[in-house]
Every structure is written in C-alpha cells, then in structure tokens.
Amino acid sequence: MKKVIFKTEHLSKSFSSGGTLQHVLKNIDLELYQGDFTVIMGASGAGKSTLLYALSGMDTPSLGTITFGGQDISGLSQDGLSVFRREHCGFVFQQIYLVDSMSVMDNVLAAGFLVGRDRKRIVQRAKELFGAVGIPEETQRKFPAQISGGEAQRVGIVRALINSPEILFADEPTGALNSKTGLDVLDTLTKFNEEGQSVVMVTHDMRSARRGNRILYLKDGAILGECHLGRYVHGDAKRHKMLSAFLTEMGW
Ligand SMILES: Nc1ncnc2c1ncn2[C@@H]1O[C@H](COP(=O)(O)OP(=O)(O)O)[C@@H](O)[C@H]1O
Ligand SMILES: [Mg+2]
C-alpha cells in the first residue's frame, strides 16, 4: 500500500475577473502517493498550475480541503503556509531565479541555511546533490551569469532539494530549455524519483509526461481521467503507446 501524501476533497478555486466568477478548479477529489512521479497534463488554461499552487500552499482554495500527511493545510495562515512550503516542498519552475551576486554554491546553501538545520550537513548535502546532477566544483564556484540555461535548471533542482523536501513540485521544468538540456533535466528528475523522491510535475509535453508513473489529465478544472504507466524504463515503446492511447482518449 502506498502512503498518501496529499489528499484533496472538493477542492475548488475561482477567480473573479471583470465582475464574473471564473471556476478554474471544480470539486477535485484526489489522492497523491509517496514515491510517485505524478504528472499533471492538460491543455493550456486547464488549471494545471492552479492545482499545483493549491497543493503546494502557494495559493489557497476557494472551497474544499487539502491535507498533507494527514494535516489540513487549507486553513493555514499565510505564515503557516510559508513554513509548510519551506519545510516540506521543493519547487522547480520554467525559469529558475538565482541571485546574481552569489555563486552557484552560495545560492544553494542560502536556501539550506534558511531552514536552519546543521550547517555542516547542509554543505554535505549540497555537494552530494551537485554530484548527482553532474555540476562540478568549478561550476559551483561560478556566478549565475556564467552558466548555461540547462546548468541553471539543474542548480534549481539542487536548490529545490537541499532541505530534503517530502515533495518536489515542478511546473513545466523543461519549457524554456532546448531538447538536449531538457532531456538532462528529465533524467535528473527521474533519477531522484528512482531514489524515492516524490515528484509532482505539470507539463503539456508528452516526452516529459512519459517520465511519470501516474498521469492525471485535467480538463476545464476537473480530472477527466488517469493512466498508470509503471516505473519509467528508457526507450520503452509500449509505455509510449499506452500514453498516446490515453491522451487520444482524453481528446489531447
Ligand atoms: N491569479 C489569477 N487570477 C485570475 N485568473 C487566474 C489566475 N490564475 C489563473 N487564472 C486563470 O485560470 C485559468 C487556468 O490557469 P492555469 O492554472 O495557469 O492553467 P494551465 O497551467 O493549465 O495552463 C486560466 O484561464 C487563467 O487565466
Ligand atoms: Mg501553467
């Protein structure tokens, strides 16, 4: 039995625009499991990012509840939510914003020291993570302006994982990268997931989606269907066919 990390009940989110209410998430009942690489797919505007922001406490639901490890986070104050995010969540976005005046290593350490655990352990963890994503010491000493987009994205992943979050959220993490560097980033995410890291990734790209073991399809703010692909195996043609068939069924 997989352990449930997130559970939403009747999760709804509406925004008012020009006097009318736009219902972006509609009554979502969902469980997400520990160790999964969950992928959220759907057309642009389907509500994927909104769902990710709600789960990660970056935004609050209009209606419904979200529990994380059994704790209701939907009623937390802004301060409570920021503590929740800092302690339990890691984030990778399309664009990684690093502090220009700090070295790559210092950018990562700063995020670690913010949570205030043992400094020696944070430095050790940073070194391990940099090793795991293939960023050598020489690059760790560089400044953000001196590294490539693909390197920056891998630094972003290291920074997101420095506090050993229970869950790593990624919103279109390869959206701004070329094909080769995008693949490196996907390989990195896959590798961490194989080591037990729970991942929730939003994408509208099939090549990225294939990395997940569970694919959720969002349409007009509701989950239209889901597909289980099992653990990622490189070059698995059957997996690709299963995902294609599922997406066709979903009207992709
Ligand atoms: N902060 C906001 N204020 C008003 N409308 C928003 C806001 N965030 C998202 N929306 C609207 O919600 C819909 C879904 O957006 P989003 O979740 O970003 O979709 P996706 O990530 O699937 O492309 C869009 O129509 C968008 O305009
Ligand atoms: Mg989005």
CSV table of C-alpha atoms and ligand atoms in Angstrom, one decimal:
chain,number,residue,atom,x,y,z
A,1,MET,CA,0.0,0.0,0.0
A,2,LYS,CA,1.4,3.4,-1.0
A,3,LYS,CA,1.3,6.1,1.6
A,4,VAL,CA,-1.0,9.1,0.8
A,5,ILE,CA,0.9,12.4,0.9
A,6,PHE,CA,-1.8,14.8,-0.4
A,7,LYS,CA,-5.5,14.4,-0.3
A,8,THR,CA,-7.9,17.0,-1.6
A,9,GLU,CA,-11.7,17.0,-1.0
A,10,HIS,CA,-14.0,19.1,-3.1
A,11,LEU,CA,-11.1,21.3,-4.0
A,12,SER,CA,-12.3,24.3,-5.9
A,13,LYS,CA,-10.7,27.5,-6.9
A,14,SER,CA,-12.4,30.5,-8.5
A,15,PHE,CA,-11.1,33.9,-9.6
A,16,SER,CA,-13.3,36.9,-10.2
A,17,SER,CA,-12.5,38.7,-13.4
A,18,GLY,CA,-14.5,41.7,-14.7
A,19,GLY,CA,-17.3,41.1,-12.3
A,20,THR,CA,-17.8,37.4,-13.2
A,21,LEU,CA,-16.5,34.4,-11.3
A,22,GLN,CA,-14.3,32.0,-13.3
A,23,HIS,CA,-14.3,28.5,-11.8
A,24,VAL,CA,-10.8,27.2,-12.5
A,25,LEU,CA,-10.7,24.1,-10.3
A,26,LYS,CA,-14.0,22.3,-9.9
A,27,ASN,CA,-14.6,19.9,-7.0
A,28,ILE,CA,-11.4,17.9,-7.2
A,29,ASP,CA,-11.1,14.8,-5.1
A,30,LEU,CA,-7.6,13.5,-5.4
A,31,GLU,CA,-5.0,11.4,-3.5
A,32,LEU,CA,-1.3,11.7,-4.3
A,33,TYR,CA,1.1,9.0,-3.1
A,34,GLN,CA,4.5,8.9,-1.7
A,35,GLY,CA,7.2,7.8,-4.1
A,36,ASP,CA,5.2,8.5,-7.2
A,37,PHE,CA,6.2,10.6,-10.1
A,38,THR,CA,2.8,12.1,-10.7
A,39,VAL,CA,2.3,14.1,-13.9
A,40,ILE,CA,-0.5,16.6,-14.5
A,41,MET,CA,-1.3,17.1,-18.1
A,42,GLY,CA,-4.0,19.1,-19.9
A,43,ALA,CA,-4.4,21.9,-22.4
A,44,SER,CA,-3.2,25.4,-21.7
A,45,GLY,CA,-5.7,27.1,-19.3
A,46,ALA,CA,-7.0,23.8,-17.9
A,47,GLY,CA,-6.0,24.7,-14.4
A,48,LYS,CA,-2.7,22.7,-14.0
A,49,SER,CA,-0.7,25.4,-12.4
A,50,THR,CA,-3.6,26.5,-10.3
A,51,LEU,CA,-3.8,22.9,-8.9
A,52,LEU,CA,-0.1,22.8,-8.3
A,53,TYR,CA,-0.2,26.2,-6.5
A,54,ALA,CA,-3.1,25.0,-4.3
A,55,LEU,CA,-1.4,21.7,-3.4
A,56,SER,CA,1.9,23.5,-2.5
A,57,GLY,CA,0.3,26.1,-0.4
A,58,MET,CA,1.3,28.9,-2.8
A,59,ASP,CA,-2.4,29.8,-3.1
A,60,THR,CA,-5.4,28.9,-1.0
A,61,PRO,CA,-8.5,27.0,-2.2
A,62,SER,CA,-11.8,28.8,-2.6
A,63,LEU,CA,-13.7,25.8,-1.3
A,64,GLY,CA,-12.7,22.3,-0.1
A,65,THR,CA,-9.8,21.0,1.8
A,66,ILE,CA,-6.2,19.8,1.2
A,67,THR,CA,-4.4,17.6,3.7
A,68,PHE,CA,-0.7,16.9,3.7
A,69,GLY,CA,0.3,13.8,5.7
A,70,GLY,CA,-3.0,14.0,7.4
A,71,GLN,CA,-2.7,17.7,8.4
A,72,ASP,CA,-5.2,20.1,7.0
A,73,ILE,CA,-3.2,22.8,5.2
A,74,SER,CA,-6.2,24.6,3.6
A,75,GLY,CA,-6.9,26.5,6.8
A,76,LEU,CA,-3.4,27.7,7.5
A,77,SER,CA,-2.5,31.4,7.6
A,78,GLN,CA,0.0,32.9,5.1
A,79,ASP,CA,2.8,32.4,7.7
A,80,GLY,CA,1.7,28.9,8.4
A,81,LEU,CA,1.7,28.2,4.6
A,82,SER,CA,5.2,29.6,4.2
A,83,VAL,CA,6.5,27.4,7.0
A,84,PHE,CA,4.8,24.4,5.3
A,85,ARG,CA,6.3,25.2,2.0
A,86,ARG,CA,9.8,25.7,3.4
A,87,GLU,CA,9.8,22.5,5.4
A,88,HIS,CA,8.1,20.1,3.1
A,89,CYS,CA,8.1,21.3,-0.5
A,90,GLY,CA,10.7,21.9,-3.2
A,91,PHE,CA,9.9,23.9,-6.4
A,92,VAL,CA,11.2,23.9,-9.9
A,93,PHE,CA,9.7,26.3,-12.3
A,94,GLN,CA,10.2,27.0,-16.0
A,95,GLN,CA,12.6,29.8,-15.1
A,96,ILE,CA,15.0,29.4,-12.2
A,97,TYR,CA,15.8,32.7,-10.5
A,98,LEU,CA,19.2,32.6,-8.9
A,99,VAL,CA,20.7,35.5,-7.0
A,100,ASP,CA,23.2,37.1,-9.5
A,101,SER,CA,25.6,38.3,-6.8
A,102,MET,CA,26.0,34.9,-5.2
A,103,SER,CA,27.9,31.9,-6.5
A,104,VAL,CA,26.0,28.8,-7.6
A,105,MET,CA,27.0,27.1,-4.4
A,106,ASP,CA,26.0,30.0,-2.2
A,107,ASN,CA,22.6,30.2,-3.9
A,108,VAL,CA,22.0,26.6,-2.8
A,109,LEU,CA,23.5,27.0,0.7
A,110,ALA,CA,21.4,30.1,1.3
A,111,ALA,CA,18.3,28.1,0.7
A,112,GLY,CA,19.5,25.5,3.1
A,113,PHE,CA,20.6,27.8,5.9
A,114,LEU,CA,17.1,29.5,5.7
A,115,VAL,CA,15.6,26.4,7.3
A,116,GLY,CA,18.4,26.5,9.8
A,117,ARG,CA,19.5,22.9,10.2
A,118,ASP,CA,23.0,21.8,10.9
A,119,ARG,CA,25.4,23.8,8.5
A,120,LYS,CA,27.9,21.0,8.0
A,121,ARG,CA,25.1,18.7,6.9
A,122,ILE,CA,23.7,21.3,4.5
A,123,VAL,CA,27.1,21.7,2.9
A,124,GLN,CA,27.5,17.9,2.7
A,125,ARG,CA,24.0,17.6,1.1
A,126,ALA,CA,24.8,20.3,-1.4
A,127,LYS,CA,27.9,18.6,-2.5
A,128,GLU,CA,26.1,15.3,-2.9
A,129,LEU,CA,23.3,16.8,-4.9
A,130,PHE,CA,25.7,18.7,-7.2
A,131,GLY,CA,27.5,15.5,-7.8
A,132,ALA,CA,24.2,13.7,-8.5
A,133,VAL,CA,23.2,16.3,-11.2
A,134,GLY,CA,26.7,16.5,-12.7
A,135,ILE,CA,27.6,20.0,-11.7
A,136,PRO,CA,31.4,20.0,-11.0
A,137,GLU,CA,33.1,22.1,-8.3
A,138,GLU,CA,34.4,24.5,-10.9
A,139,THR,CA,30.8,25.3,-11.9
A,140,GLN,CA,29.7,25.5,-8.3
A,141,ARG,CA,32.1,28.4,-7.8
A,142,LYS,CA,30.7,30.3,-10.9
A,143,PHE,CA,28.1,33.1,-10.8
A,144,PRO,CA,24.6,32.6,-12.4
A,145,ALA,CA,25.5,34.8,-15.4
A,146,GLN,CA,28.4,32.4,-16.2
A,147,ILE,CA,26.4,29.2,-16.5
A,148,SER,CA,24.1,27.9,-19.2
A,149,GLY,CA,20.3,27.6,-19.0
A,150,GLY,CA,20.5,23.8,-18.6
A,151,GLU,CA,23.0,24.1,-15.8
A,152,ALA,CA,20.9,26.8,-14.1
A,153,GLN,CA,17.9,24.4,-14.2
A,154,ARG,CA,19.9,21.6,-12.6
A,155,VAL,CA,21.2,24.1,-10.0
A,156,GLY,CA,17.5,24.9,-9.5
A,157,ILE,CA,16.8,21.3,-8.8
A,158,VAL,CA,19.6,21.1,-6.3
A,159,ARG,CA,18.3,24.2,-4.5
A,160,ALA,CA,14.8,22.7,-4.5
A,161,LEU,CA,16.1,19.5,-2.9
A,162,ILE,CA,18.6,21.0,-0.4
A,163,ASN,CA,16.1,20.7,2.5
A,164,SER,CA,15.1,17.1,1.6
A,165,PRO,CA,11.5,18.0,0.9
A,166,GLU,CA,8.9,15.3,1.0
A,167,ILE,CA,7.6,16.5,-2.3
A,168,LEU,CA,9.2,18.1,-5.3
A,169,PHE,CA,6.8,20.2,-7.4
A,170,ALA,CA,7.8,21.1,-11.0
A,171,ASP,CA,5.8,23.3,-13.3
A,172,GLU,CA,6.9,22.9,-16.9
A,173,PRO,CA,10.5,22.4,-15.9
A,174,THR,CA,11.8,21.9,-19.4
A,175,GLY,CA,9.6,24.5,-21.0
A,176,ALA,CA,12.4,27.0,-21.6
A,177,LEU,CA,15.1,24.5,-22.5
A,178,ASN,CA,16.3,23.1,-25.8
A,179,SER,CA,15.8,19.4,-26.5
A,180,LYS,CA,19.2,18.1,-25.1
A,181,THR,CA,19.2,20.1,-21.9
A,182,GLY,CA,15.6,19.4,-21.4
A,183,LEU,CA,16.5,15.7,-21.5
A,184,ASP,CA,19.2,16.2,-18.9
A,185,VAL,CA,16.7,17.8,-16.6
A,186,LEU,CA,14.2,15.0,-17.1
A,187,ASP,CA,16.9,12.4,-16.4
A,188,THR,CA,17.8,14.2,-13.2
A,189,LEU,CA,14.2,14.2,-12.0
A,190,THR,CA,13.8,10.6,-13.0
A,191,LYS,CA,16.9,9.6,-11.1
A,192,PHE,CA,15.8,11.4,-7.9
A,193,ASN,CA,12.4,9.7,-8.2
A,194,GLU,CA,14.0,6.3,-8.5
A,195,GLU,CA,15.8,7.1,-5.2
A,196,GLY,CA,12.5,7.7,-3.6
A,197,GLN,CA,11.8,11.4,-4.1
A,198,SER,CA,8.1,12.1,-4.6
A,199,VAL,CA,7.5,14.3,-7.6
A,200,VAL,CA,4.5,16.2,-9.0
A,201,MET,CA,5.2,17.7,-12.4
A,202,VAL,CA,3.0,19.7,-14.6
A,203,THR,CA,3.7,19.5,-18.3
A,204,HIS,CA,2.0,19.7,-21.7
A,205,ASP,CA,4.8,17.8,-23.3
A,206,MET,CA,4.5,14.1,-24.0
A,207,ARG,CA,8.2,13.4,-23.8
A,208,SER,CA,8.2,14.9,-20.3
A,209,ALA,CA,5.0,13.2,-19.3
A,210,ARG,CA,6.4,9.8,-20.1
A,211,ARG,CA,8.7,10.0,-17.1
A,212,GLY,CA,5.7,9.8,-14.7
A,213,ASN,CA,4.3,6.5,-13.4
A,214,ARG,CA,0.9,8.1,-12.9
A,215,ILE,CA,-0.6,10.6,-15.4
A,216,LEU,CA,-3.6,12.8,-14.5
A,217,TYR,CA,-5.4,14.6,-17.2
A,218,LEU,CA,-7.0,17.9,-16.3
A,219,LYS,CA,-9.7,19.4,-18.4
A,220,ASP,CA,-11.6,22.6,-17.6
A,221,GLY,CA,-10.6,22.3,-13.9
A,222,ALA,CA,-11.7,18.7,-13.4
A,223,ILE,CA,-9.8,15.5,-13.6
A,224,LEU,CA,-11.0,13.8,-16.7
A,225,GLY,CA,-9.0,10.6,-16.3
A,226,GLU,CA,-5.8,9.0,-15.3
A,227,CYS,CA,-3.3,6.4,-16.6
A,228,HIS,CA,-0.7,4.3,-14.9
A,229,LEU,CA,2.5,3.6,-16.7
A,230,GLY,CA,4.6,1.9,-14.1
A,231,ARG,CA,8.2,2.8,-13.4
A,232,TYR,CA,10.0,4.6,-16.2
A,233,VAL,CA,12.2,2.5,-18.5
A,234,HIS,CA,14.2,4.3,-21.1
A,235,GLY,CA,13.1,3.5,-24.7
A,236,ASP,CA,10.0,1.5,-23.7
A,237,ALA,CA,7.8,1.6,-26.8
A,238,LYS,CA,4.9,0.1,-25.0
A,239,ARG,CA,4.9,2.9,-22.5
A,240,HIS,CA,4.8,5.4,-25.3
A,241,LYS,CA,1.8,3.7,-26.9
A,242,MET,CA,-0.1,3.5,-23.6
A,243,LEU,CA,0.4,7.2,-23.0
A,244,SER,CA,-0.6,8.1,-26.6
A,245,ALA,CA,-3.7,6.0,-26.4
A,246,PHE,CA,-4.7,7.6,-23.1
A,247,LEU,CA,-4.1,11.1,-24.4
A,248,THR,CA,-6.1,10.3,-27.5
A,249,GLU,CA,-8.9,9.1,-25.4
A,250,MET,CA,-8.7,12.3,-23.4
A,251,GLY,CA,-9.0,14.4,-26.5
A,252,TRP,CA,-5.5,15.7,-26.4
B,1,LIG,N1,-4.3,34.7,-10.2
B,1,LIG,C1,-5.3,34.5,-11.1
B,1,LIG,N2,-6.2,35.4,-11.3
B,1,LIG,C2,-7.2,35.3,-12.3
B,1,LIG,N3,-7.3,34.2,-13.1
B,1,LIG,C3,-6.3,33.3,-13.0
B,1,LIG,C4,-5.3,33.4,-12.0
B,1,LIG,N4,-4.5,32.3,-12.1
B,1,LIG,C5,-5.1,31.5,-13.1
B,1,LIG,N5,-6.1,32.1,-13.6
B,1,LIG,C6,-7.0,31.6,-14.7
B,1,LIG,O1,-7.2,30.3,-14.5
B,1,LIG,C7,-7.2,29.5,-15.7
B,1,LIG,C8,-6.2,28.3,-15.6
B,1,LIG,O2,-4.9,28.8,-15.4
B,1,LIG,P1,-3.6,27.9,-15.1
B,1,LIG,O3,-3.9,27.1,-13.9
B,1,LIG,O4,-2.4,28.8,-15.2
B,1,LIG,O5,-3.7,26.9,-16.4
B,1,LIG,P2,-2.6,25.9,-17.0
B,1,LIG,O6,-1.4,25.9,-16.1
B,1,LIG,O7,-3.3,24.6,-17.2
B,1,LIG,O8,-2.2,26.5,-18.4
B,1,LIG,C9,-6.8,30.5,-16.8
B,1,LIG,O9,-8.0,30.9,-17.5
B,1,LIG,C10,-6.2,31.7,-16.1
B,1,LIG,O10,-6.5,32.9,-16.7
B,2,MG,MG,0.5,26.5,-16.2
